[in-house]
Amino acid sequence: MQKILTGYEEHARACAEALKTKEYVRILALETSCDETAAAVIANGREILSDIVFSQIDLHALYGGVVPEIASRAHVEACDRVIDEALKAAGLSFDDIDALAVTYGPGLVGALLTGVSCMKGLSFALNKPLIPVNHIEGHISANYLSHPELKPPFLCLVVSGGHSHLVQVPDYGVYELVGQTVDDAAGEAFDKAARVLSLPYPGGPRVDALAEQGNPDYLPLPRPHTEGRYDYSFSGMKTAFLNSCHKMEMKGEELPKADLAASFRKAVVEALVEKAMLAAEELGAGQMAMAGGVSANSLLRRRMQEECQKRGLPLYMPQLRLCTDNGAMIGSAAYYRLMRGEIAPLTLNAVPALRLV
Ligand code: KG4
Ligand code: ZN
């Protein structure tokens, strides 16, 4: 067995080395860290040849959030299918694929393990190198797909369901954490606010849509205070929001949902924009980018555009469908890892709390 594994790893390393100088490299990537089973074929880290996303939203909506056990089982059922569909949509077969990539963290352990096991098996069977990808790095890399001209260095606001980070990206695959949330992630705060407003899962997009028709100044919410200059905090405004809603309910008042959604969205977005701009100015950023599910938020996109324009700072954000989880972003991040010779051994494991830096 050891001999077989050593043979596999030697071969994978040799393949990866040869790919560094290959002109056109096609990577088949799989993403299963949360509630989307997604596969994509990406060329040279920049070109989407196919991008298939199977969303499990309907399976979890009944429970008001992601149920890890259901997610893992659904990934098991969907992995083969999304991979087949991604190859078919690209008009390719396994023979045309140079390397495989998979998200190995952060995320739900069972969900991650499904993808990691699937791609390790495929890598061994096809004798092609496997590239391990950090999910957050994937989100940042979605910008390389939407903006072929974008090159590091840039400052990136990463805002998803589990993460709110300000990250300096001095080079491909190099990350410096500048600031982060000290409590809830921005997406998590949106999802909790949505639940109080009885909006179905996933709440963020619903709050965003409803907020378009509401008065953002209806409910003033506290501005966050953090010790770290570029850190975020959303729990204070979330608690104030929940308390106000509960008080209204106890008084038998009907919740003005659109106004409440607009007020909450404004509070979260202003906090995000303020710190991002402070960091951009003080750290002398030459380019700004956004990534993660919350970067699909329409007010955040508008406000970042306005503030960056005022400062003459070029702003990059992924197209909407690449903001939330997808396989394409994993294929892009994987290409730059491959160019640095970073490939996985067959002992690769899921790392639920994997950090970016
Ligand atoms: O990046 P993502 O798909 O998954 C994680 O890696 O967490 O982000 C999902 C999060 C959820 O919390 C969802 O409610 C939020 O992104 N989200 C939004 C919007 N679209 C997705 N939040 C606010 N406004 C949106 N338009
Ligand atoms: Zn994500």
Short mmCIF file of N, CA and C in Angstrom, two decimals, residues 179-326:
data_model
loop_
_atom_site.label_atom_id
_atom_site.label_comp_id
_atom_site.label_asym_id
_atom_site.label_seq_id
_atom_site.Cartn_x
_atom_site.Cartn_y
_atom_site.Cartn_z
N GLY A 179 -7.93 43.12 9.36
CA GLY A 179 -9.00 43.28 10.35
C GLY A 179 -9.98 42.14 10.19
N GLN A 180 -10.78 41.92 11.24
CA GLN A 180 -11.78 40.85 11.17
C GLN A 180 -12.90 41.12 12.16
N THR A 181 -13.98 40.38 12.06
CA THR A 181 -15.06 40.57 13.02
C THR A 181 -14.65 39.99 14.36
N VAL A 182 -15.07 40.67 15.44
CA VAL A 182 -14.74 40.14 16.76
C VAL A 182 -15.89 39.28 17.28
N ASP A 183 -17.02 39.27 16.56
CA ASP A 183 -18.14 38.42 16.99
C ASP A 183 -18.81 37.78 15.77
N ASP A 184 -19.99 38.27 15.36
CA ASP A 184 -20.71 37.65 14.24
C ASP A 184 -20.08 38.02 12.89
N ALA A 185 -20.28 37.16 11.91
CA ALA A 185 -19.92 37.52 10.53
C ALA A 185 -21.08 38.34 9.96
N ALA A 186 -20.79 39.13 8.95
CA ALA A 186 -21.83 40.00 8.37
C ALA A 186 -23.02 39.18 7.85
N GLY A 187 -22.72 38.07 7.16
CA GLY A 187 -23.79 37.23 6.60
C GLY A 187 -24.64 36.60 7.69
N GLU A 188 -23.95 36.19 8.75
CA GLU A 188 -24.64 35.59 9.90
C GLU A 188 -25.60 36.62 10.51
N ALA A 189 -25.15 37.87 10.63
CA ALA A 189 -26.00 38.94 11.19
C ALA A 189 -27.22 39.16 10.29
N PHE A 190 -26.99 39.18 8.98
CA PHE A 190 -28.12 39.32 8.04
C PHE A 190 -29.11 38.16 8.21
N ASP A 191 -28.57 36.97 8.35
CA ASP A 191 -29.45 35.79 8.46
C ASP A 191 -30.27 35.82 9.74
N LYS A 192 -29.64 36.32 10.84
CA LYS A 192 -30.38 36.39 12.11
C LYS A 192 -31.46 37.46 12.03
N ALA A 193 -31.15 38.59 11.44
CA ALA A 193 -32.14 39.66 11.29
C ALA A 193 -33.32 39.14 10.45
N ALA A 194 -33.01 38.37 9.43
CA ALA A 194 -34.05 37.83 8.55
C ALA A 194 -34.99 36.92 9.32
N ARG A 195 -34.40 36.14 10.22
CA ARG A 195 -35.21 35.20 10.99
C ARG A 195 -36.24 35.95 11.85
N VAL A 196 -35.80 37.05 12.48
CA VAL A 196 -36.72 37.84 13.32
C VAL A 196 -37.83 38.45 12.46
N LEU A 197 -37.50 38.74 11.21
CA LEU A 197 -38.52 39.31 10.32
C LEU A 197 -39.35 38.22 9.63
N SER A 198 -39.15 36.97 10.09
CA SER A 198 -39.84 35.80 9.52
C SER A 198 -39.62 35.65 8.02
N LEU A 199 -38.41 35.98 7.57
CA LEU A 199 -38.09 35.79 6.15
C LEU A 199 -37.46 34.42 5.99
N PRO A 200 -37.76 33.71 4.91
CA PRO A 200 -37.22 32.36 4.77
C PRO A 200 -35.70 32.34 4.57
N TYR A 201 -35.10 31.20 4.88
CA TYR A 201 -33.67 30.97 4.68
C TYR A 201 -33.39 30.87 3.18
N PRO A 202 -32.28 31.37 2.65
CA PRO A 202 -31.25 32.13 3.34
C PRO A 202 -31.64 33.60 3.43
N GLY A 203 -31.46 34.18 4.60
CA GLY A 203 -32.04 35.48 4.88
C GLY A 203 -31.41 36.68 4.20
N GLY A 204 -30.08 36.65 4.02
CA GLY A 204 -29.37 37.83 3.50
C GLY A 204 -30.00 38.42 2.25
N PRO A 205 -30.19 37.60 1.19
CA PRO A 205 -30.77 38.16 -0.05
C PRO A 205 -32.19 38.68 0.15
N ARG A 206 -32.95 38.05 1.08
CA ARG A 206 -34.35 38.49 1.34
C ARG A 206 -34.34 39.85 2.02
N VAL A 207 -33.46 40.03 3.01
CA VAL A 207 -33.37 41.32 3.70
C VAL A 207 -32.98 42.39 2.68
N ASP A 208 -32.04 42.05 1.82
CA ASP A 208 -31.56 42.98 0.81
C ASP A 208 -32.71 43.42 -0.11
N ALA A 209 -33.49 42.45 -0.58
CA ALA A 209 -34.58 42.77 -1.51
C ALA A 209 -35.66 43.61 -0.83
N LEU A 210 -36.01 43.22 0.40
CA LEU A 210 -37.05 43.94 1.13
C LEU A 210 -36.60 45.36 1.46
N ALA A 211 -35.30 45.49 1.79
CA ALA A 211 -34.75 46.79 2.19
C ALA A 211 -34.88 47.84 1.08
N GLU A 212 -34.93 47.37 -0.16
CA GLU A 212 -35.03 48.30 -1.30
C GLU A 212 -36.29 49.15 -1.21
N GLN A 213 -37.34 48.61 -0.53
CA GLN A 213 -38.61 49.36 -0.45
C GLN A 213 -38.79 50.06 0.90
N GLY A 214 -37.77 50.03 1.78
CA GLY A 214 -37.96 50.56 3.13
C GLY A 214 -37.18 51.84 3.40
N ASN A 215 -37.47 52.42 4.58
CA ASN A 215 -36.80 53.65 5.01
C ASN A 215 -35.59 53.27 5.86
N PRO A 216 -34.38 53.53 5.39
CA PRO A 216 -33.19 53.10 6.12
C PRO A 216 -32.96 53.88 7.42
N ASP A 217 -33.68 55.00 7.59
CA ASP A 217 -33.50 55.79 8.81
C ASP A 217 -34.61 55.52 9.83
N TYR A 218 -35.42 54.51 9.60
CA TYR A 218 -36.55 54.22 10.49
C TYR A 218 -36.06 53.86 11.90
N LEU A 219 -35.07 52.96 11.96
CA LEU A 219 -34.59 52.51 13.27
C LEU A 219 -33.09 52.78 13.39
N PRO A 220 -32.71 53.78 14.20
CA PRO A 220 -31.27 54.02 14.36
C PRO A 220 -30.64 52.88 15.18
N LEU A 221 -29.52 52.36 14.74
CA LEU A 221 -28.87 51.25 15.43
C LEU A 221 -27.48 51.69 15.88
N PRO A 222 -26.98 51.11 16.98
CA PRO A 222 -25.67 51.57 17.49
C PRO A 222 -24.54 51.25 16.51
N ARG A 223 -23.59 52.16 16.44
CA ARG A 223 -22.41 51.93 15.61
C ARG A 223 -21.44 51.06 16.41
N PRO A 224 -20.80 50.13 15.75
CA PRO A 224 -19.91 49.23 16.50
C PRO A 224 -18.63 49.93 16.97
N HIS A 225 -18.15 49.52 18.15
CA HIS A 225 -16.86 50.00 18.64
C HIS A 225 -15.95 48.79 18.80
N THR A 226 -14.79 48.87 18.23
CA THR A 226 -13.86 47.75 18.37
C THR A 226 -12.50 48.30 18.75
N GLU A 227 -11.73 47.47 19.45
CA GLU A 227 -10.38 47.92 19.83
C GLU A 227 -9.47 47.94 18.62
N GLY A 228 -9.56 46.88 17.82
CA GLY A 228 -8.72 46.82 16.61
C GLY A 228 -9.21 47.88 15.62
N ARG A 229 -8.29 48.65 15.07
CA ARG A 229 -8.65 49.78 14.21
C ARG A 229 -9.49 49.37 13.01
N TYR A 230 -9.20 48.19 12.44
CA TYR A 230 -9.92 47.77 11.23
C TYR A 230 -10.82 46.55 11.51
N ASP A 231 -11.11 46.33 12.79
CA ASP A 231 -11.97 45.19 13.13
C ASP A 231 -13.46 45.56 13.03
N TYR A 232 -14.26 44.51 12.92
CA TYR A 232 -15.72 44.69 12.83
C TYR A 232 -16.41 44.08 14.04
N SER A 233 -17.62 44.55 14.31
CA SER A 233 -18.45 43.91 15.33
C SER A 233 -19.90 44.12 14.91
N PHE A 234 -20.65 43.04 14.89
CA PHE A 234 -22.06 43.16 14.48
C PHE A 234 -23.04 42.74 15.57
N SER A 235 -22.51 42.24 16.69
CA SER A 235 -23.46 41.69 17.68
C SER A 235 -24.24 42.78 18.39
N GLY A 236 -23.62 43.97 18.61
CA GLY A 236 -24.33 45.07 19.28
C GLY A 236 -25.53 45.53 18.47
N MET A 237 -25.30 45.76 17.19
CA MET A 237 -26.41 46.24 16.35
C MET A 237 -27.46 45.14 16.15
N LYS A 238 -26.99 43.89 16.13
CA LYS A 238 -27.94 42.77 15.97
C LYS A 238 -28.85 42.66 17.20
N THR A 239 -28.23 42.76 18.40
CA THR A 239 -29.02 42.66 19.63
C THR A 239 -30.01 43.82 19.73
N ALA A 240 -29.55 45.02 19.41
CA ALA A 240 -30.45 46.19 19.46
C ALA A 240 -31.61 46.00 18.49
N PHE A 241 -31.30 45.46 17.32
CA PHE A 241 -32.33 45.21 16.30
C PHE A 241 -33.35 44.17 16.80
N LEU A 242 -32.83 43.06 17.35
CA LEU A 242 -33.72 42.00 17.83
C LEU A 242 -34.60 42.53 18.97
N ASN A 243 -33.99 43.29 19.90
CA ASN A 243 -34.77 43.84 21.03
C ASN A 243 -35.88 44.75 20.54
N SER A 244 -35.57 45.62 19.59
CA SER A 244 -36.58 46.55 19.07
C SER A 244 -37.74 45.76 18.43
N CYS A 245 -37.41 44.73 17.67
CA CYS A 245 -38.45 43.94 17.01
C CYS A 245 -39.31 43.22 18.06
N HIS A 246 -38.65 42.63 19.06
CA HIS A 246 -39.41 41.91 20.09
C HIS A 246 -40.33 42.85 20.86
N LYS A 247 -39.83 44.07 21.16
CA LYS A 247 -40.66 45.04 21.89
C LYS A 247 -41.92 45.36 21.09
N MET A 248 -41.73 45.60 19.80
CA MET A 248 -42.89 45.92 18.94
C MET A 248 -43.87 44.76 18.95
N GLU A 249 -43.33 43.55 18.86
CA GLU A 249 -44.21 42.36 18.84
C GLU A 249 -44.99 42.24 20.14
N MET A 250 -44.29 42.50 21.27
CA MET A 250 -44.96 42.37 22.58
C MET A 250 -46.08 43.40 22.72
N LYS A 251 -45.87 44.55 22.07
CA LYS A 251 -46.93 45.58 22.13
C LYS A 251 -48.04 45.29 21.13
N GLY A 252 -47.88 44.22 20.40
CA GLY A 252 -48.91 43.83 19.42
C GLY A 252 -48.83 44.65 18.14
N GLU A 253 -47.71 45.36 17.95
CA GLU A 253 -47.58 46.17 16.73
C GLU A 253 -47.14 45.28 15.57
N GLU A 254 -47.61 45.63 14.39
CA GLU A 254 -47.15 44.88 13.22
C GLU A 254 -45.76 45.40 12.83
N LEU A 255 -44.84 44.48 12.55
CA LEU A 255 -43.48 44.92 12.22
C LEU A 255 -43.46 45.58 10.84
N PRO A 256 -42.92 46.82 10.77
CA PRO A 256 -42.74 47.42 9.44
C PRO A 256 -41.50 46.80 8.79
N LYS A 257 -41.70 45.62 8.21
CA LYS A 257 -40.56 44.78 7.81
C LYS A 257 -39.59 45.46 6.84
N ALA A 258 -40.15 46.16 5.86
CA ALA A 258 -39.26 46.79 4.87
C ALA A 258 -38.39 47.86 5.52
N ASP A 259 -38.99 48.67 6.42
CA ASP A 259 -38.23 49.72 7.10
C ASP A 259 -37.16 49.11 8.01
N LEU A 260 -37.54 48.02 8.69
CA LEU A 260 -36.59 47.37 9.59
C LEU A 260 -35.43 46.76 8.78
N ALA A 261 -35.78 46.12 7.69
CA ALA A 261 -34.74 45.51 6.84
C ALA A 261 -33.80 46.60 6.31
N ALA A 262 -34.38 47.70 5.88
CA ALA A 262 -33.55 48.80 5.33
C ALA A 262 -32.65 49.39 6.40
N SER A 263 -33.17 49.52 7.65
CA SER A 263 -32.37 50.09 8.74
C SER A 263 -31.21 49.16 9.10
N PHE A 264 -31.51 47.87 9.15
CA PHE A 264 -30.46 46.92 9.51
C PHE A 264 -29.39 46.85 8.41
N ARG A 265 -29.85 46.79 7.18
CA ARG A 265 -28.90 46.72 6.06
C ARG A 265 -27.98 47.93 6.06
N LYS A 266 -28.57 49.10 6.31
CA LYS A 266 -27.76 50.32 6.31
C LYS A 266 -26.68 50.26 7.40
N ALA A 267 -27.08 49.80 8.61
CA ALA A 267 -26.13 49.75 9.72
C ALA A 267 -24.96 48.81 9.40
N VAL A 268 -25.26 47.63 8.86
CA VAL A 268 -24.20 46.65 8.55
C VAL A 268 -23.31 47.21 7.44
N VAL A 269 -23.94 47.71 6.40
CA VAL A 269 -23.17 48.17 5.23
C VAL A 269 -22.29 49.37 5.59
N GLU A 270 -22.84 50.32 6.36
CA GLU A 270 -22.02 51.49 6.70
C GLU A 270 -20.80 51.08 7.52
N ALA A 271 -20.99 50.12 8.44
CA ALA A 271 -19.85 49.65 9.24
C ALA A 271 -18.80 49.00 8.34
N LEU A 272 -19.24 48.21 7.38
CA LEU A 272 -18.30 47.53 6.47
C LEU A 272 -17.54 48.54 5.62
N VAL A 273 -18.29 49.49 5.07
CA VAL A 273 -17.67 50.46 4.16
C VAL A 273 -16.69 51.36 4.92
N GLU A 274 -17.12 51.80 6.11
CA GLU A 274 -16.28 52.73 6.88
C GLU A 274 -14.89 52.13 7.17
N LYS A 275 -14.86 50.91 7.67
CA LYS A 275 -13.58 50.28 8.01
C LYS A 275 -12.76 49.96 6.76
N ALA A 276 -13.44 49.55 5.72
CA ALA A 276 -12.73 49.22 4.47
C ALA A 276 -12.05 50.47 3.92
N MET A 277 -12.74 51.60 3.99
CA MET A 277 -12.17 52.84 3.46
C MET A 277 -11.05 53.37 4.34
N LEU A 278 -11.24 53.22 5.67
CA LEU A 278 -10.20 53.64 6.61
C LEU A 278 -8.91 52.86 6.34
N ALA A 279 -9.06 51.55 6.22
CA ALA A 279 -7.89 50.70 5.96
C ALA A 279 -7.27 51.03 4.61
N ALA A 280 -8.12 51.23 3.59
CA ALA A 280 -7.59 51.53 2.24
C ALA A 280 -6.76 52.81 2.29
N GLU A 281 -7.27 53.84 2.97
CA GLU A 281 -6.54 55.11 3.04
C GLU A 281 -5.25 54.99 3.84
N GLU A 282 -5.39 54.42 5.03
CA GLU A 282 -4.22 54.39 5.92
C GLU A 282 -3.14 53.42 5.45
N LEU A 283 -3.55 52.36 4.76
CA LEU A 283 -2.55 51.38 4.30
C LEU A 283 -2.10 51.68 2.87
N GLY A 284 -2.68 52.71 2.29
CA GLY A 284 -2.27 53.13 0.95
C GLY A 284 -2.61 52.12 -0.14
N ALA A 285 -3.80 51.52 -0.05
CA ALA A 285 -4.19 50.52 -1.06
C ALA A 285 -4.32 51.19 -2.43
N GLY A 286 -3.85 50.49 -3.45
CA GLY A 286 -3.95 51.02 -4.82
C GLY A 286 -5.17 50.47 -5.54
N GLN A 287 -5.70 49.33 -5.02
CA GLN A 287 -6.89 48.70 -5.62
C GLN A 287 -7.68 48.06 -4.49
N MET A 288 -9.00 48.04 -4.68
CA MET A 288 -9.87 47.46 -3.65
C MET A 288 -10.69 46.35 -4.30
N ALA A 289 -10.95 45.27 -3.56
CA ALA A 289 -11.82 44.19 -4.08
C ALA A 289 -12.78 43.75 -2.98
N MET A 290 -13.83 43.06 -3.39
CA MET A 290 -14.80 42.51 -2.45
C MET A 290 -15.02 41.03 -2.78
N ALA A 291 -15.39 40.24 -1.77
CA ALA A 291 -15.62 38.82 -2.02
C ALA A 291 -16.55 38.23 -1.00
N GLY A 292 -17.18 37.09 -1.33
CA GLY A 292 -18.06 36.38 -0.39
C GLY A 292 -19.52 36.70 -0.64
N GLY A 293 -20.39 35.88 -0.06
CA GLY A 293 -21.84 36.00 -0.29
C GLY A 293 -22.40 37.39 -0.09
N VAL A 294 -21.95 38.07 0.98
CA VAL A 294 -22.51 39.39 1.29
C VAL A 294 -22.07 40.45 0.26
N SER A 295 -21.03 40.15 -0.50
CA SER A 295 -20.62 41.13 -1.53
C SER A 295 -21.66 41.18 -2.67
N ALA A 296 -22.67 40.29 -2.59
CA ALA A 296 -23.80 40.39 -3.54
C ALA A 296 -24.80 41.43 -3.08
N ASN A 297 -24.63 41.94 -1.85
CA ASN A 297 -25.60 42.90 -1.31
C ASN A 297 -25.64 44.17 -2.15
N SER A 298 -26.84 44.56 -2.56
CA SER A 298 -26.92 45.67 -3.53
C SER A 298 -26.50 47.00 -2.92
N LEU A 299 -26.83 47.25 -1.65
CA LEU A 299 -26.41 48.51 -1.03
C LEU A 299 -24.89 48.53 -0.83
N LEU A 300 -24.34 47.41 -0.41
CA LEU A 300 -22.88 47.34 -0.21
C LEU A 300 -22.16 47.61 -1.53
N ARG A 301 -22.65 47.04 -2.61
CA ARG A 301 -22.02 47.27 -3.92
C ARG A 301 -22.11 48.74 -4.29
N ARG A 302 -23.28 49.35 -4.09
CA ARG A 302 -23.45 50.77 -4.44
C ARG A 302 -22.55 51.67 -3.60
N ARG A 303 -22.57 51.42 -2.28
CA ARG A 303 -21.81 52.30 -1.37
C ARG A 303 -20.30 52.15 -1.58
N MET A 304 -19.85 50.93 -1.82
CA MET A 304 -18.42 50.74 -2.07
C MET A 304 -18.01 51.45 -3.36
N GLN A 305 -18.90 51.35 -4.36
CA GLN A 305 -18.61 52.03 -5.63
C GLN A 305 -18.49 53.54 -5.41
N GLU A 306 -19.45 54.10 -4.67
CA GLU A 306 -19.44 55.56 -4.42
C GLU A 306 -18.17 55.98 -3.68
N GLU A 307 -17.86 55.26 -2.61
CA GLU A 307 -16.72 55.67 -1.77
C GLU A 307 -15.38 55.46 -2.49
N CYS A 308 -15.28 54.40 -3.25
CA CYS A 308 -14.03 54.15 -3.98
C CYS A 308 -13.87 55.18 -5.09
N GLN A 309 -14.98 55.52 -5.73
CA GLN A 309 -14.93 56.52 -6.80
C GLN A 309 -14.45 57.87 -6.26
N LYS A 310 -14.98 58.24 -5.08
CA LYS A 310 -14.59 59.52 -4.44
C LYS A 310 -13.07 59.58 -4.25
N ARG A 311 -12.50 58.42 -3.95
CA ARG A 311 -11.06 58.36 -3.64
C ARG A 311 -10.21 57.98 -4.84
N GLY A 312 -10.84 57.81 -5.98
CA GLY A 312 -10.10 57.40 -7.19
C GLY A 312 -9.49 56.02 -7.04
N LEU A 313 -10.16 55.18 -6.25
CA LEU A 313 -9.64 53.83 -5.97
C LEU A 313 -10.38 52.82 -6.85
N PRO A 314 -9.67 52.12 -7.73
CA PRO A 314 -10.37 51.12 -8.56
C PRO A 314 -10.98 50.02 -7.68
N LEU A 315 -12.25 49.68 -7.96
CA LEU A 315 -12.95 48.67 -7.15
C LEU A 315 -13.30 47.47 -8.03
N TYR A 316 -13.03 46.29 -7.52
CA TYR A 316 -13.36 45.05 -8.23
C TYR A 316 -14.30 44.23 -7.37
N MET A 317 -15.37 43.74 -7.98
CA MET A 317 -16.23 42.79 -7.25
C MET A 317 -16.65 41.68 -8.21
N PRO A 318 -16.83 40.47 -7.68
CA PRO A 318 -17.23 39.38 -8.57
C PRO A 318 -18.63 39.63 -9.13
N GLN A 319 -18.91 39.12 -10.32
CA GLN A 319 -20.28 39.19 -10.83
C GLN A 319 -21.16 38.42 -9.81
N LEU A 320 -22.46 38.75 -9.79
CA LEU A 320 -23.31 38.26 -8.70
C LEU A 320 -23.23 36.76 -8.46
N ARG A 321 -23.28 35.98 -9.53
CA ARG A 321 -23.33 34.52 -9.32
C ARG A 321 -22.01 33.95 -8.78
N LEU A 322 -20.94 34.75 -8.87
CA LEU A 322 -19.66 34.27 -8.34
C LEU A 322 -19.41 34.78 -6.92
N CYS A 323 -20.35 35.57 -6.36
CA CYS A 323 -20.20 36.05 -4.98
C CYS A 323 -20.47 34.92 -4.00
N THR A 324 -21.55 34.19 -4.24
CA THR A 324 -21.89 33.08 -3.35
C THR A 324 -21.12 31.82 -3.78
N ASP A 325 -21.24 30.75 -3.00
CA ASP A 325 -20.38 29.58 -3.20
C ASP A 325 -20.52 28.97 -4.60
N ASN A 326 -19.38 28.64 -5.18
CA ASN A 326 -19.34 28.05 -6.53
C ASN A 326 -18.03 27.30 -6.69
#
